[in-house]
Short mmCIF file of C-alpha atoms in Angstrom, two decimals:
data_model
loop_
_atom_site.label_atom_id
_atom_site.label_comp_id
_atom_site.label_asym_id
_atom_site.label_seq_id
_atom_site.Cartn_x
_atom_site.Cartn_y
_atom_site.Cartn_z
CA MET A 1 0.00 0.00 0.00
CA LEU A 2 1.25 3.48 -0.83
CA HIS A 3 0.31 6.87 0.56
CA MET A 4 1.13 9.70 -1.84
CA PHE A 5 0.80 13.29 -0.69
CA LYS A 6 2.13 16.79 -1.22
CA ARG A 7 3.37 19.03 1.58
CA ALA A 8 5.71 22.01 1.66
CA GLY A 9 6.26 21.81 -2.09
CA MET A 10 7.41 18.18 -1.96
CA ASN A 11 5.92 15.06 -3.55
CA LEU A 12 6.05 12.42 -0.83
CA VAL A 13 5.43 8.70 -0.86
CA LEU A 14 5.13 6.50 2.20
CA ASP A 15 5.42 2.80 1.49
CA VAL A 16 3.17 1.51 4.24
CA GLY A 17 4.43 -2.08 4.36
CA SER A 18 8.15 -1.34 4.63
CA GLY A 19 7.89 2.10 6.22
CA ALA A 20 10.15 3.54 3.51
CA ILE A 21 9.70 7.23 2.69
CA HIS A 22 10.57 8.75 -0.68
CA VAL A 23 10.54 12.22 -2.16
CA LEU A 24 9.76 12.15 -5.88
CA ASP A 25 10.20 14.72 -8.58
CA ALA A 26 7.20 15.69 -10.68
CA PRO A 27 7.52 13.07 -13.48
CA ALA A 28 8.11 10.20 -11.03
CA PHE A 29 5.14 11.28 -8.87
CA ALA A 30 2.85 11.64 -11.89
CA LEU A 31 4.00 8.26 -13.18
CA LEU A 32 3.38 6.54 -9.86
CA GLU A 33 -0.17 7.84 -9.94
CA VAL A 34 -0.95 6.01 -13.17
CA VAL A 35 1.30 2.92 -13.25
CA ASP A 36 0.26 -0.02 -11.11
CA GLU A 37 2.28 -2.40 -8.96
CA ALA A 38 2.18 -5.26 -11.48
CA ALA A 39 3.68 -3.09 -14.21
CA MET A 40 6.61 -2.21 -11.97
CA ARG A 41 7.16 -5.79 -10.89
CA ASN A 42 7.20 -6.85 -14.56
CA GLY A 43 9.27 -3.87 -15.66
CA GLN A 44 6.68 -3.11 -18.36
CA MET A 45 5.64 0.52 -18.28
CA GLY A 46 2.99 0.12 -20.96
CA GLU A 47 1.45 3.00 -22.80
CA LEU A 48 1.15 6.18 -20.79
CA PRO A 49 -1.50 8.88 -21.06
CA LYS A 50 -0.55 11.32 -23.81
CA GLU A 51 -0.83 14.28 -21.46
CA LEU A 52 1.88 12.78 -19.26
CA GLN A 53 4.21 12.21 -22.20
CA LYS A 54 3.60 15.71 -23.42
CA THR A 55 4.33 17.27 -20.02
CA TYR A 56 7.45 15.36 -19.05
CA GLY A 57 8.73 13.65 -22.21
CA GLN A 58 9.24 9.91 -22.72
CA PRO A 59 12.94 9.78 -21.66
CA ALA A 60 12.32 11.33 -18.23
CA LEU A 61 9.36 9.03 -17.66
CA GLU A 62 11.38 5.97 -18.63
CA ASP A 63 14.19 6.98 -16.27
CA ALA A 64 11.76 7.53 -13.44
CA PHE A 65 10.07 4.19 -14.18
CA GLY A 66 13.42 2.42 -13.90
CA GLU A 67 14.07 3.99 -10.50
CA LEU A 68 10.62 3.08 -9.22
CA CYS A 69 11.04 -0.53 -10.44
CA ALA A 70 14.32 -0.76 -8.53
CA LEU A 71 12.59 0.34 -5.32
CA VAL A 72 9.86 -2.26 -5.86
CA HIS A 73 12.49 -4.99 -6.19
CA GLU A 74 14.26 -3.78 -3.03
CA GLY A 75 10.98 -4.06 -1.10
CA LEU A 76 10.83 -0.30 -0.52
CA LEU A 77 7.83 0.35 -2.74
CA TYR A 78 4.76 -1.87 -2.49
CA GLY A 79 6.60 -3.66 0.32
CA ASP A 80 4.99 -6.64 2.01
CA ASP A 81 2.14 -5.40 4.22
CA ASP A 82 1.14 -8.70 5.82
CA TYR A 83 2.14 -8.63 9.49
CA ARG A 84 -0.07 -11.51 10.64
CA GLU A 85 2.99 -13.68 11.26
CA PHE A 86 3.59 -11.59 14.39
CA ALA A 87 0.14 -12.32 15.87
CA CYS A 88 1.67 -14.84 18.29
CA ALA A 89 3.65 -12.01 19.92
CA LEU A 90 0.53 -9.97 20.67
CA GLY A 91 -1.20 -11.83 23.51
CA PRO A 92 -1.30 -11.01 27.23
CA ALA A 93 2.06 -9.59 28.29
CA PRO A 94 3.81 -8.61 31.53
CA VAL A 95 2.65 -5.33 33.07
CA LYS A 96 5.41 -2.74 32.77
CA ALA A 97 3.72 0.57 33.52
CA MET A 98 1.32 1.99 36.07
CA CYS A 99 -0.45 5.31 36.27
CA LEU A 100 -0.99 6.13 39.95
CA HIS A 101 -3.88 8.49 40.60
CA MET A 102 -2.27 10.20 43.57
CA ALA A 103 -5.11 12.67 44.00
CA HIS A 104 -8.68 12.55 42.82
CA ASP A 105 -8.81 16.22 43.56
CA CYS A 106 -7.54 19.36 41.91
CA ASN A 107 -6.74 22.96 42.76
CA LEU A 108 -7.73 24.25 39.31
CA ARG A 109 -11.14 24.29 37.65
CA CYS A 110 -10.26 23.67 34.01
CA LYS A 111 -13.39 23.87 31.90
CA TYR A 112 -12.44 20.96 29.62
CA CYS A 113 -11.33 18.56 32.39
CA PHE A 114 -12.23 14.97 31.45
CA ALA A 115 -11.75 14.00 35.12
CA SER A 116 -14.58 16.25 36.41
CA THR A 117 -12.02 18.66 37.95
CA GLY A 118 -10.23 15.80 39.63
CA GLY A 119 -12.85 13.53 41.10
CA PHE A 120 -13.41 11.33 38.02
CA GLY A 121 -17.11 11.41 38.80
CA GLY A 122 -16.57 10.02 42.31
CA LYS A 123 -15.49 11.27 45.72
CA ARG A 124 -12.45 13.51 46.04
CA ALA A 125 -9.65 11.45 47.58
CA LEU A 126 -5.90 11.18 48.01
CA MET A 127 -4.02 7.90 47.55
CA PRO A 128 -2.59 6.71 50.88
CA PHE A 129 0.97 5.36 50.91
CA SER A 130 -0.34 1.89 51.80
CA VAL A 131 -2.11 1.72 48.42
CA ALA A 132 0.84 3.17 46.50
CA LYS A 133 3.21 0.65 48.12
CA GLN A 134 0.93 -2.23 47.20
CA ALA A 135 0.76 -0.88 43.65
CA ILE A 136 4.56 -0.86 43.39
CA ASP A 137 4.75 -4.41 44.75
CA LEU A 138 2.06 -5.52 42.30
CA LEU A 139 3.86 -3.89 39.38
CA VAL A 140 7.06 -5.73 40.27
CA ALA A 141 5.15 -9.01 40.63
CA LEU A 142 3.30 -8.63 37.32
CA SER A 143 6.31 -7.41 35.36
CA GLU A 144 7.92 -10.86 35.12
CA GLU A 145 11.13 -10.50 33.07
CA ARG A 146 10.65 -6.83 32.15
CA HIS A 147 13.49 -4.67 33.46
CA ASN A 148 12.32 -1.11 32.72
CA LEU A 149 9.20 -0.17 34.70
CA GLU A 150 7.33 3.13 34.44
CA VAL A 151 5.34 4.79 37.18
CA ASP A 152 3.41 7.92 36.25
CA PHE A 153 2.15 10.12 39.08
CA PHE A 154 -1.13 11.48 37.80
CA GLY A 155 -4.33 12.99 39.13
CA GLY A 156 -6.33 15.12 39.48
CA GLU A 157 -3.31 17.04 40.64
CA PRO A 158 -0.56 14.79 42.05
CA LEU A 159 1.25 17.65 43.83
CA MET A 160 -1.71 17.72 46.24
CA ASN A 161 -0.30 14.44 47.57
CA MET A 162 3.41 15.11 47.26
CA ASP A 163 4.40 13.45 50.55
CA VAL A 164 3.05 10.14 49.27
CA VAL A 165 4.75 10.68 45.90
CA ARG A 166 8.06 10.96 47.75
CA GLN A 167 7.37 7.94 49.94
CA THR A 168 6.45 5.91 46.87
CA VAL A 169 9.63 6.86 45.00
CA ASP A 170 11.72 6.06 48.09
CA TYR A 171 10.04 2.69 48.46
CA ALA A 172 10.43 1.75 44.79
CA ARG A 173 14.10 2.77 44.84
CA SER A 174 14.63 0.67 47.97
CA ILE A 175 13.48 -2.52 46.26
CA GLU A 176 14.48 -2.03 42.62
CA LYS A 177 17.99 -3.44 42.85
CA ASP A 178 17.01 -6.66 44.59
CA ALA A 179 14.02 -6.98 42.28
CA GLY A 180 16.24 -6.52 39.21
CA LYS A 181 14.20 -3.57 37.97
CA ASN A 182 14.81 -0.03 36.76
CA PHE A 183 12.03 2.39 37.74
CA ARG A 184 11.35 5.48 35.67
CA PHE A 185 9.09 8.04 37.29
CA THR A 186 7.08 10.68 35.52
CA ILE A 187 4.68 13.29 36.84
CA THR A 188 1.98 15.41 35.21
CA THR A 189 1.14 18.66 36.97
CA ASN A 190 -0.79 21.90 36.59
CA GLY A 191 2.08 23.64 38.34
CA LEU A 192 0.07 25.55 40.90
CA ALA A 193 1.59 23.90 43.98
CA LEU A 194 5.18 23.87 42.71
CA ASN A 195 7.71 25.41 45.07
CA ASP A 196 11.52 25.39 45.16
CA ASP A 197 11.58 22.17 47.10
CA THR A 198 9.24 20.22 44.80
CA ILE A 199 10.97 21.64 41.73
CA ASP A 200 14.32 20.31 42.95
CA TYR A 201 12.77 16.99 43.83
CA ILE A 202 11.07 16.58 40.45
CA ASN A 203 14.27 17.52 38.63
CA GLN A 204 16.17 14.94 40.59
CA GLU A 205 13.76 12.00 40.58
CA MET A 206 11.40 12.29 37.62
CA ALA A 207 12.63 11.00 34.26
CA ASN A 208 9.99 13.14 32.60
CA VAL A 209 7.66 15.87 33.76
CA VAL A 210 4.62 17.12 31.89
CA LEU A 211 3.77 20.74 32.70
CA SER A 212 0.25 21.80 31.71
CA ILE A 213 -0.01 25.21 30.06
CA ASP A 214 -2.14 26.10 27.05
CA GLY A 215 -0.02 28.70 25.28
CA ARG A 216 -1.08 32.31 25.00
CA ARG A 217 -2.13 33.88 28.31
CA LYS A 218 -5.68 34.65 27.18
CA VAL A 219 -6.16 31.12 25.80
CA HIS A 220 -4.79 29.54 28.96
CA ASP A 221 -6.72 31.71 31.39
CA ALA A 222 -10.01 31.22 29.54
CA MET A 223 -9.87 27.45 30.10
CA ARG A 224 -7.70 27.03 33.20
CA PRO A 225 -9.05 29.26 35.98
CA LEU A 226 -8.22 29.05 39.65
CA VAL A 227 -10.98 28.03 42.07
CA ASN A 228 -11.79 31.75 42.53
CA GLY A 229 -12.19 32.20 38.79
CA ASP A 230 -8.99 34.16 38.17
CA GLY A 231 -6.56 33.03 35.48
CA SER A 232 -3.68 30.75 36.49
CA TYR A 233 -1.13 31.68 33.79
CA ASP A 234 0.81 34.26 35.79
CA VAL A 235 0.97 31.96 38.80
CA ILE A 236 2.44 28.96 37.01
CA LEU A 237 4.68 30.49 34.33
CA PRO A 238 7.54 31.60 36.65
CA LYS A 239 7.45 28.21 38.37
CA TYR A 240 7.72 26.34 35.07
CA LYS A 241 10.58 28.56 33.96
CA LYS A 242 12.43 27.87 37.16
CA LEU A 243 11.84 24.14 36.87
CA VAL A 244 13.02 23.99 33.26
CA ALA A 245 16.09 26.15 33.99
CA GLY A 246 17.26 23.57 36.53
CA ARG A 247 16.45 20.50 34.50
CA ASP A 248 18.75 18.10 32.63
CA LYS A 249 16.13 15.44 31.89
CA GLU A 250 13.08 15.27 29.61
CA TYR A 251 10.15 17.60 30.09
CA TYR A 252 7.20 18.86 28.10
CA VAL A 253 5.07 21.90 28.40
CA ARG A 254 1.74 20.57 27.29
CA GLY A 255 -1.27 22.48 26.10
CA THR A 256 -4.77 21.59 25.03
CA TYR A 257 -6.37 23.08 21.96
CA THR A 258 -10.10 23.38 21.59
CA ARG A 259 -12.39 24.89 18.98
CA ASP A 260 -11.67 28.22 20.66
CA ASN A 261 -8.04 28.10 19.53
CA THR A 262 -7.78 26.10 16.34
CA ASP A 263 -4.94 28.51 15.50
CA PHE A 264 -2.90 26.66 18.11
CA ASP A 265 0.32 27.18 16.17
CA GLN A 266 0.25 30.63 17.78
CA ASP A 267 0.11 28.97 21.19
CA VAL A 268 3.06 26.74 20.35
CA LEU A 269 5.10 29.75 19.25
CA ALA A 270 4.00 31.65 22.37
CA LEU A 271 5.29 28.78 24.52
CA PHE A 272 8.62 28.93 22.72
CA GLU A 273 8.77 32.69 23.22
CA ALA A 274 8.02 32.15 26.91
CA GLY A 275 11.22 30.10 27.16
CA PHE A 276 10.33 26.46 26.45
CA ASP A 277 11.79 24.23 23.76
CA GLN A 278 9.98 20.93 24.41
CA ILE A 279 6.39 21.60 23.45
CA SER A 280 3.28 19.51 23.03
CA VAL A 281 -0.28 20.55 22.34
CA GLU A 282 -3.12 18.08 22.12
CA PRO A 283 -6.68 18.15 20.86
CA VAL A 284 -9.21 18.40 23.66
CA VAL A 285 -10.87 15.18 24.82
CA GLY A 286 -14.52 15.71 25.51
CA PRO A 287 -18.12 14.81 24.77
CA PRO A 288 -19.37 15.94 21.34
CA GLU A 289 -22.07 18.16 22.83
CA ASP A 290 -19.65 20.43 24.71
CA ALA A 291 -19.12 23.85 23.17
CA TYR A 292 -15.32 23.57 23.09
CA THR A 293 -15.16 20.05 21.58
CA LEU A 294 -13.64 19.84 18.11
CA ARG A 295 -15.93 19.15 15.20
CA GLU A 296 -15.48 18.05 11.62
CA SER A 297 -15.89 21.66 10.51
CA ASP A 298 -12.80 22.64 12.55
CA ILE A 299 -10.48 20.36 10.57
CA PRO A 300 -9.46 22.83 7.83
CA ALA A 301 -8.35 25.40 10.42
CA ILE A 302 -6.49 22.74 12.40
CA GLU A 303 -4.79 21.49 9.25
CA GLU A 304 -3.66 25.02 8.46
CA SER A 305 -2.21 25.33 11.95
CA TYR A 306 -0.21 22.11 11.62
CA ALA A 307 0.98 23.13 8.15
CA ARG A 308 2.05 26.61 9.29
CA LEU A 309 3.90 25.11 12.22
CA MET A 310 5.66 22.57 10.01
CA GLU A 311 6.83 25.24 7.58
CA GLU A 312 7.89 27.49 10.45
CA LEU A 313 9.97 24.71 12.00
CA ALA A 314 11.51 23.78 8.64
CA GLU A 315 12.58 27.39 8.22
CA ARG A 316 13.98 27.66 11.74
CA ARG A 317 15.96 24.44 11.26
CA LYS A 318 17.26 25.74 7.95
CA LYS A 319 18.47 28.91 9.63
CA LYS A 320 19.62 26.94 12.68
CA ASP A 321 17.89 29.55 14.77
CA GLY A 322 14.90 29.32 17.09
CA ASP A 323 14.47 25.57 16.77
CA PHE A 324 12.33 23.63 19.24
CA ASN A 325 10.87 20.18 19.58
CA PHE A 326 7.17 19.85 18.81
CA PHE A 327 5.83 16.55 20.08
CA HIS A 328 3.42 15.84 17.23
CA PHE A 329 6.21 16.15 14.69
CA MET A 330 8.56 13.75 16.45
CA LEU A 331 9.28 10.75 14.29
CA ASP A 332 12.25 8.54 14.96
CA LEU A 333 12.93 7.18 11.49
CA GLU A 334 16.28 5.63 12.41
CA ASN A 335 15.69 3.97 15.76
CA GLY A 336 11.94 3.88 16.00
CA PRO A 337 9.91 1.07 17.48
CA CYS A 338 9.94 -2.44 16.04
CA ALA A 339 7.03 -3.78 14.03
CA ILE A 340 5.69 -5.75 16.99
CA LYS A 341 5.46 -2.57 19.05
CA ARG A 342 3.72 -0.89 16.14
CA LEU A 343 1.12 -3.65 16.14
CA LYS A 344 0.67 -3.63 19.92
CA GLY A 345 -0.01 0.06 20.34
CA CYS A 346 -0.49 1.64 23.75
CA GLY A 347 -0.75 -1.54 25.83
CA SER A 348 -3.61 -0.26 28.00
CA GLY A 349 -5.17 -3.01 30.12
CA ASN A 350 -2.38 -5.36 29.14
CA GLU A 351 1.03 -3.80 29.76
CA TYR A 352 -0.30 -0.64 31.39
CA LEU A 353 -2.75 -0.18 34.28
CA ALA A 354 -4.18 2.77 36.18
CA VAL A 355 -4.61 2.65 39.96
CA THR A 356 -7.21 4.75 41.79
CA PRO A 357 -6.67 6.30 45.26
CA THR A 358 -8.62 3.39 46.75
CA GLY A 359 -6.58 0.78 44.88
CA GLU A 360 -8.83 -0.34 42.03
CA LEU A 361 -7.14 -1.31 38.78
CA TYR A 362 -8.40 0.04 35.45
CA PRO A 363 -7.08 -0.50 31.89
CA CYS A 364 -5.91 3.13 31.82
CA HIS A 365 -6.57 6.50 33.41
CA GLN A 366 -9.27 7.32 30.83
CA PHE A 367 -11.44 4.40 31.96
CA VAL A 368 -11.27 5.34 35.65
CA GLY A 369 -14.75 5.95 37.01
CA ASN A 370 -16.43 3.47 34.64
CA GLU A 371 -16.82 0.53 37.01
CA ASP A 372 -17.50 -1.89 34.16
CA PHE A 373 -13.79 -1.70 33.51
CA ILE A 374 -12.45 -2.51 36.99
CA MET A 375 -9.85 -5.26 36.45
CA GLY A 376 -8.95 -5.99 40.07
CA ASP A 377 -7.25 -4.16 42.92
CA VAL A 378 -3.82 -3.73 44.46
CA THR A 379 -4.52 -6.32 47.17
CA ARG A 380 -5.78 -9.14 44.99
CA GLY A 381 -4.11 -8.24 41.72
CA ILE A 382 -5.86 -8.79 38.40
CA THR A 383 -9.14 -10.55 39.17
CA ASN A 384 -10.54 -10.14 35.67
CA PRO A 385 -8.01 -11.81 33.35
CA ALA A 386 -10.63 -11.84 30.59
CA MET A 387 -10.44 -8.04 30.54
CA LYS A 388 -6.66 -8.22 30.19
CA GLU A 389 -7.05 -10.69 27.32
CA LYS A 390 -9.61 -8.41 25.68
CA PHE A 391 -7.24 -5.45 25.81
CA ALA A 392 -4.29 -7.58 24.66
CA GLN A 393 -6.35 -8.40 21.59
CA ALA A 394 -7.04 -4.71 20.95
CA ASN A 395 -4.04 -4.64 18.66
CA LEU A 396 -3.75 -3.43 15.13
CA LEU A 397 -4.44 -6.81 13.54
CA ASN A 398 -7.87 -6.90 15.19
CA LYS A 399 -8.86 -3.32 14.41
CA THR A 400 -10.37 -4.16 11.06
CA GLU A 401 -11.10 -0.58 10.04
CA CYS A 402 -7.38 0.16 10.33
CA ALA A 403 -6.35 -2.55 7.84
CA THR A 404 -6.61 -0.25 4.83
CA CYS A 405 -5.28 2.89 6.55
CA TRP A 406 -1.88 4.23 5.52
CA ALA A 407 -1.19 5.60 9.00
CA LYS A 408 -1.70 2.32 10.84
CA TYR A 409 1.95 1.55 11.68
CA PHE A 410 2.43 5.03 13.11
CA CYS A 411 -0.72 5.30 15.23
CA SER A 412 -1.35 1.60 16.00
CA GLY A 413 -5.09 1.98 16.08
CA GLY A 414 -5.29 5.08 18.23
CA CYS A 415 -6.46 5.47 21.81
CA ASN A 416 -8.58 2.57 23.07
CA ALA A 417 -10.35 4.80 25.60
CA ASN A 418 -11.15 7.38 22.98
CA ASN A 419 -12.48 4.61 20.75
CA TYR A 420 -14.69 3.30 23.54
CA ASN A 421 -15.90 6.65 24.82
CA LEU A 422 -16.74 8.08 21.40
CA CYS A 423 -17.53 4.98 19.31
CA GLY A 424 -18.61 2.45 21.94
CA ASP A 425 -15.93 -0.11 21.09
CA ILE A 426 -12.21 -0.19 21.90
CA LEU A 427 -11.62 -1.64 18.42
CA ALA A 428 -13.50 1.09 16.54
CA PRO A 429 -11.34 4.05 15.59
CA HIS A 430 -12.81 7.50 16.11
CA GLU A 431 -12.99 9.16 12.70
CA LEU A 432 -12.19 12.73 13.74
CA SER A 433 -9.19 11.55 15.76
CA CYS A 434 -8.00 9.56 12.72
CA LYS A 435 -8.19 12.65 10.53
CA LEU A 436 -6.15 14.71 12.98
CA GLU A 437 -3.61 11.91 13.33
CA LYS A 438 -3.12 11.74 9.57
CA ILE A 439 -2.64 15.50 9.24
CA ARG A 440 0.00 15.61 11.95
CA LEU A 441 1.77 12.56 10.50
CA GLU A 442 1.93 14.01 7.00
CA CYS A 443 3.40 17.20 8.45
CA ALA A 444 5.87 15.24 10.59
CA ILE A 445 7.06 13.24 7.59
CA ALA A 446 7.32 16.36 5.45
CA LEU A 447 9.35 18.19 8.09
CA GLN A 448 11.81 15.30 8.35
CA ALA A 449 12.04 15.11 4.57
CA ALA A 450 12.69 18.83 4.23
CA VAL A 451 15.48 18.74 6.79
CA LEU A 452 17.08 15.54 5.47
CA LEU A 453 17.00 16.69 1.86
CA ARG A 454 18.75 19.89 2.81
CA GLU A 455 21.41 18.06 4.85
CA ASN A 456 22.14 15.66 2.01
CA MET B 1 18.78 8.29 -8.20
CA GLU B 2 17.73 11.31 -10.18
CA HIS B 3 13.99 11.22 -9.76
CA VAL B 4 13.64 9.67 -6.30
CA LYS B 5 15.29 10.59 -3.00
CA THR B 6 14.74 7.97 -0.35
CA ILE B 7 14.85 9.43 3.14
CA GLN B 8 13.97 6.30 5.09
CA ALA B 9 15.06 2.93 3.78
CA LYS B 10 14.99 0.62 6.80
CA ASN B 11 12.44 -2.10 6.22
CA GLN B 12 10.33 -2.02 9.37
CA LYS B 13 9.00 -5.50 8.91
CA GLN B 14 12.47 -7.03 8.69
CA LEU B 15 13.41 -5.29 11.93
CA ALA B 16 10.67 -7.20 13.72
CA CYS B 17 12.66 -10.43 13.69
CA LYS B 18 14.76 -8.94 16.51
CA GLY B 19 11.86 -7.03 18.01
CA GLY B 20 9.19 -7.45 20.62
CA CYS B 21 11.43 -7.39 23.72
CA GLY B 22 8.93 -5.06 25.40
CA GLU B 23 11.52 -2.92 27.20
CA CYS B 24 10.41 0.26 25.45
CA GLN B 25 8.23 2.91 27.04
CA THR B 26 4.49 2.44 26.93
CA SER B 27 2.99 4.71 24.34
CA CYS B 28 -0.15 6.25 25.75
CA GLN B 29 -2.07 7.49 22.74
CA SER B 30 -4.49 9.46 24.83
CA ALA B 31 -4.57 13.14 24.08
CA CYS B 32 -5.16 13.89 27.75
CA LYS B 33 -1.52 13.01 28.39
CA THR B 34 0.84 13.57 25.51
CA SER B 35 -0.39 11.37 22.75
CA CYS B 36 2.52 9.27 21.59
CA THR B 37 2.14 7.81 18.24
CA VAL B 38 4.26 4.72 18.67
CA ALA B 39 6.42 6.16 15.93
CA ASN B 40 7.91 8.86 18.11
CA GLN B 41 9.36 6.36 20.51
CA LYS B 42 12.81 4.94 20.61
CA CYS B 43 13.59 1.24 20.43
CA GLU B 44 15.44 0.15 23.57
CA ASN B 45 16.63 -3.17 22.21
CA LEU B 46 20.28 -2.76 21.27
CA GLU B 47 20.08 -5.82 19.01
CA ASN B 48 17.50 -4.01 16.96
CA LYS B 49 19.77 -1.22 15.78
#
């Protein structure tokens, strides 16, 4: 399967099966649009449309045909797209990551919060250390031979329970050597409760920190008010700057875009101007009826934002000035994940579990609060292995709508929770999310191509 | 090549024969965190380089 597209003045071809990416000149691109796979395998170009011959001339077309045939024979064009042989590697697997809901409470009142401003539809609560300790022990027990284990401190707002975060890290560190494990901690925060002490601690212990901020002050303050209704931008910005100034590990400032700021490229640039160079913005997650939720009609404006941002970054990288990392354009073409990982996807409910303050296990943080999805608890472990099996089978090979999609080995079937919440089935991809994913992927590929072509 | 510039030529399927060790980061695709496409992750299996 091929995906042919044009971005930033380039003619691009992704060979879906092999993952190869090519930039074609005009005659080769036009030729590839009219010549089929069989012709290239046989080396017989056949008669071409007269218009094509007139535009490019027979010699150029024959040259281009020869180059395309060579790629077909190398497996880099119309490469084998049958990955079913890896199905045996896709069953239930060791658990290697946990999302600990340290606080089902929050000190902000974000209007788009999917967690009902922290409570996830239930009582406000903090996770006691006894539950966090059991969660760590359970993660070690369920991880079998896995060495690298991730623990994400999440909420609500995890800084509201910072003492237990520290106790949990200390406990995990105290057992990791004997257990033969390597813990990586991450934390996601709204920044409000950061102080010098917690900043130092996070910079020392957390392999990654996600700092929530939406971009421009007016955009941020409109969606992320304090409990008293005032904006939170001016409170958190100096804290984030201080944290990032003292950091030598990964971090992201992370914003949310809604239909109120489909020109989110301006928010990304505002975050860079504010002093950050690791930037992520994400489409809002919310019910279709909410005023801020993205709709089909917003897609052209969103596409323009991604395209502007891609061209801006290409220009900055060309000038070697003002470059920054934008999460949606990150593509590791050299050392990216193996094909089995691409088939597995996120691993929710199989390799990844979320733990509530009272110790229930869910497939991921997005399912928390929907009791149909409780998989067990930290005391008894996984009591619903059928649920784990179900999520293990939510891989790309079983998402039938993905079979004919060119983006499948990059997105792996999307977010299972999003699929369930918006389409009623973890195997059913959400169409709007798919469209956004494809736009960002095309831009990511085009940006890489632009930079690599210039370097070579 | 004159008409085609290949910018990624590693065959992803062939890499899978050394893959599947599971030591890589989980790749939460939820937009409420930072939605990883799996493609922006690094492989942690040194044999798979």
